[in-house]
CSV table of C-alpha atoms in Angstrom, one decimal:
chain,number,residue,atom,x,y,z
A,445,UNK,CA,-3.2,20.7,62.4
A,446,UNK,CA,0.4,20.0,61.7
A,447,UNK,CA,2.5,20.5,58.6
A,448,UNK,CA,5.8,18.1,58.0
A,449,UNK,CA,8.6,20.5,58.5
A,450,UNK,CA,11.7,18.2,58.2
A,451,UNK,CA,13.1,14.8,58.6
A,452,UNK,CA,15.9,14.0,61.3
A,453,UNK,CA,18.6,13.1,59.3
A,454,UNK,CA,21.1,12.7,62.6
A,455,UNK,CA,21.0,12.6,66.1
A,456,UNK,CA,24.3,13.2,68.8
A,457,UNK,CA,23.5,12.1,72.0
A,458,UNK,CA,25.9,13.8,74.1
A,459,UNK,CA,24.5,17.7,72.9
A,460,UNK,CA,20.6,16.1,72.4
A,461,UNK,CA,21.1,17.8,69.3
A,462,UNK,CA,18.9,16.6,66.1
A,463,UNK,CA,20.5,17.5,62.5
A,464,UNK,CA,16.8,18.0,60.7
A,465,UNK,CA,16.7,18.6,56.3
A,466,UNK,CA,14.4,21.2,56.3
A,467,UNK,CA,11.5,21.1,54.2
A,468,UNK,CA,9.5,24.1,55.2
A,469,UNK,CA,9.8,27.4,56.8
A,470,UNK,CA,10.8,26.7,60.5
A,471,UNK,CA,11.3,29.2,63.2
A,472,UNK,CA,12.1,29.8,67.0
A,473,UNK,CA,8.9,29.6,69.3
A,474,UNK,CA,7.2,27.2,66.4
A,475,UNK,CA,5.7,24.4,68.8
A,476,UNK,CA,6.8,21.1,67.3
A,477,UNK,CA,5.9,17.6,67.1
A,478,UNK,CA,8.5,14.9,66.6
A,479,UNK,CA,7.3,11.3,65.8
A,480,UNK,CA,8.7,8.2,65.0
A,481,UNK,CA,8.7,4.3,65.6
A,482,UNK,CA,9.7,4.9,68.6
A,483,UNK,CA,9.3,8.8,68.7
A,484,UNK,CA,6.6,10.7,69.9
A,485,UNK,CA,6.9,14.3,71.9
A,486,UNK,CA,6.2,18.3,71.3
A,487,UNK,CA,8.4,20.7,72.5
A,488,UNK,CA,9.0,24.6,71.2
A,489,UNK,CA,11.9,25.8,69.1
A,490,UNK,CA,14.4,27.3,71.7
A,491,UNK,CA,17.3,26.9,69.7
A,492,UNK,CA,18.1,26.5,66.0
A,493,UNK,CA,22.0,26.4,63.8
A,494,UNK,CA,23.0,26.3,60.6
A,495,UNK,CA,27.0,26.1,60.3
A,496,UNK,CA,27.4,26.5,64.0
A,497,UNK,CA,26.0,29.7,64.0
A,498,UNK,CA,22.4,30.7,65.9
A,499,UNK,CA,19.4,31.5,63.8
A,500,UNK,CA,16.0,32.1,63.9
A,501,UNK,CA,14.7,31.2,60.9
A,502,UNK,CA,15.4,28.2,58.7
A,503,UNK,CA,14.1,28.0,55.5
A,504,UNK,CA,13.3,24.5,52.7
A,505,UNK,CA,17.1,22.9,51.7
A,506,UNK,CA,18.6,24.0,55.0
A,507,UNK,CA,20.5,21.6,57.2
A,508,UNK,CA,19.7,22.6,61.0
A,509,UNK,CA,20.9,21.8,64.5
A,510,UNK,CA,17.6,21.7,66.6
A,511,UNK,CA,18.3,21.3,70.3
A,512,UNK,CA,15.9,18.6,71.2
A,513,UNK,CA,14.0,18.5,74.6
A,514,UNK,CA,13.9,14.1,74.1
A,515,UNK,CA,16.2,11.4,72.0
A,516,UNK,CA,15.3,11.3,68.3
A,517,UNK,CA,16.2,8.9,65.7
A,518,UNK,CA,17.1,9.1,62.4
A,519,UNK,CA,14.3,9.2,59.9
A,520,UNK,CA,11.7,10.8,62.6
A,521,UNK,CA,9.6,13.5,61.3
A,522,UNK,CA,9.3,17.2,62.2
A,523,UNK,CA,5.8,18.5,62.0
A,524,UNK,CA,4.6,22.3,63.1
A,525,UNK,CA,1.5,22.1,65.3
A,526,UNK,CA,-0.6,25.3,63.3
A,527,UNK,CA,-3.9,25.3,64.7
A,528,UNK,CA,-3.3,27.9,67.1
A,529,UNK,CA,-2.0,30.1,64.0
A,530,UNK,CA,-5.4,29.1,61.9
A,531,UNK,CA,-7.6,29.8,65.3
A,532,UNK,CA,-6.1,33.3,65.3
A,533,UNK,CA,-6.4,34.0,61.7
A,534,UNK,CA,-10.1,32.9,62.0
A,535,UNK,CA,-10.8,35.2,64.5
A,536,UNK,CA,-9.2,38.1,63.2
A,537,UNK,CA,-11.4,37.5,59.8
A,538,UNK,CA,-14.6,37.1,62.0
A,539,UNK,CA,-13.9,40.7,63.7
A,540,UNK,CA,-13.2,42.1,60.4
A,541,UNK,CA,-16.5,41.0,58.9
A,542,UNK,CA,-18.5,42.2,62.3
A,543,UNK,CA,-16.8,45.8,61.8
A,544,UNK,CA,-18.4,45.8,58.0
């Protein structure tokens, strides 16, 4: 499953650095999924910046600098791949019931 995280708003080709809005909560080691016209790769979050400044966390309004593993384009989207996350979650709840 993925969930839209953010839209590439810019791309500089020198740094393969995307400027993404952020629309949801984004973080380092998310695996992401970047597609476009003419877009289409997943990579993890290695590295994230807001100001110039490393983060690990970026949150819905912020402006980041995601370095990007292939070129991007301006209007490609940002989705987070989840279904490992659900998997998980659904296991854990399957244990819990057994345990009852």
């Amino acid at each position: 499953m993925e969930i839209e995280v953010g839209k590439v708003t810019h791309y500089f080709t020198k740094i393969g650095v995307a400027v993404v809005e952020v629309k949801e909560k984004i973080k380092i080691g998310d695996k992401i999924h970047i597609k476009g016209a003419t877009t289409d790769f997943v990579q993890e979050v290695k590295s994230m910046q807001i100001n110039h400044k490393p983060v690990k966390e970026a949150k819905p309004g912020d402006d980041i600098g995601l370095l990007v593993e292939d070129r991007v384009r301006e209007g490609d989207v940002v989705y987070k791949i989840v279904e490992e996350e659900a998997e998980e979650k659904k296991e854990v709840k399957r244990r819990g019931r057994k345990k009852k």
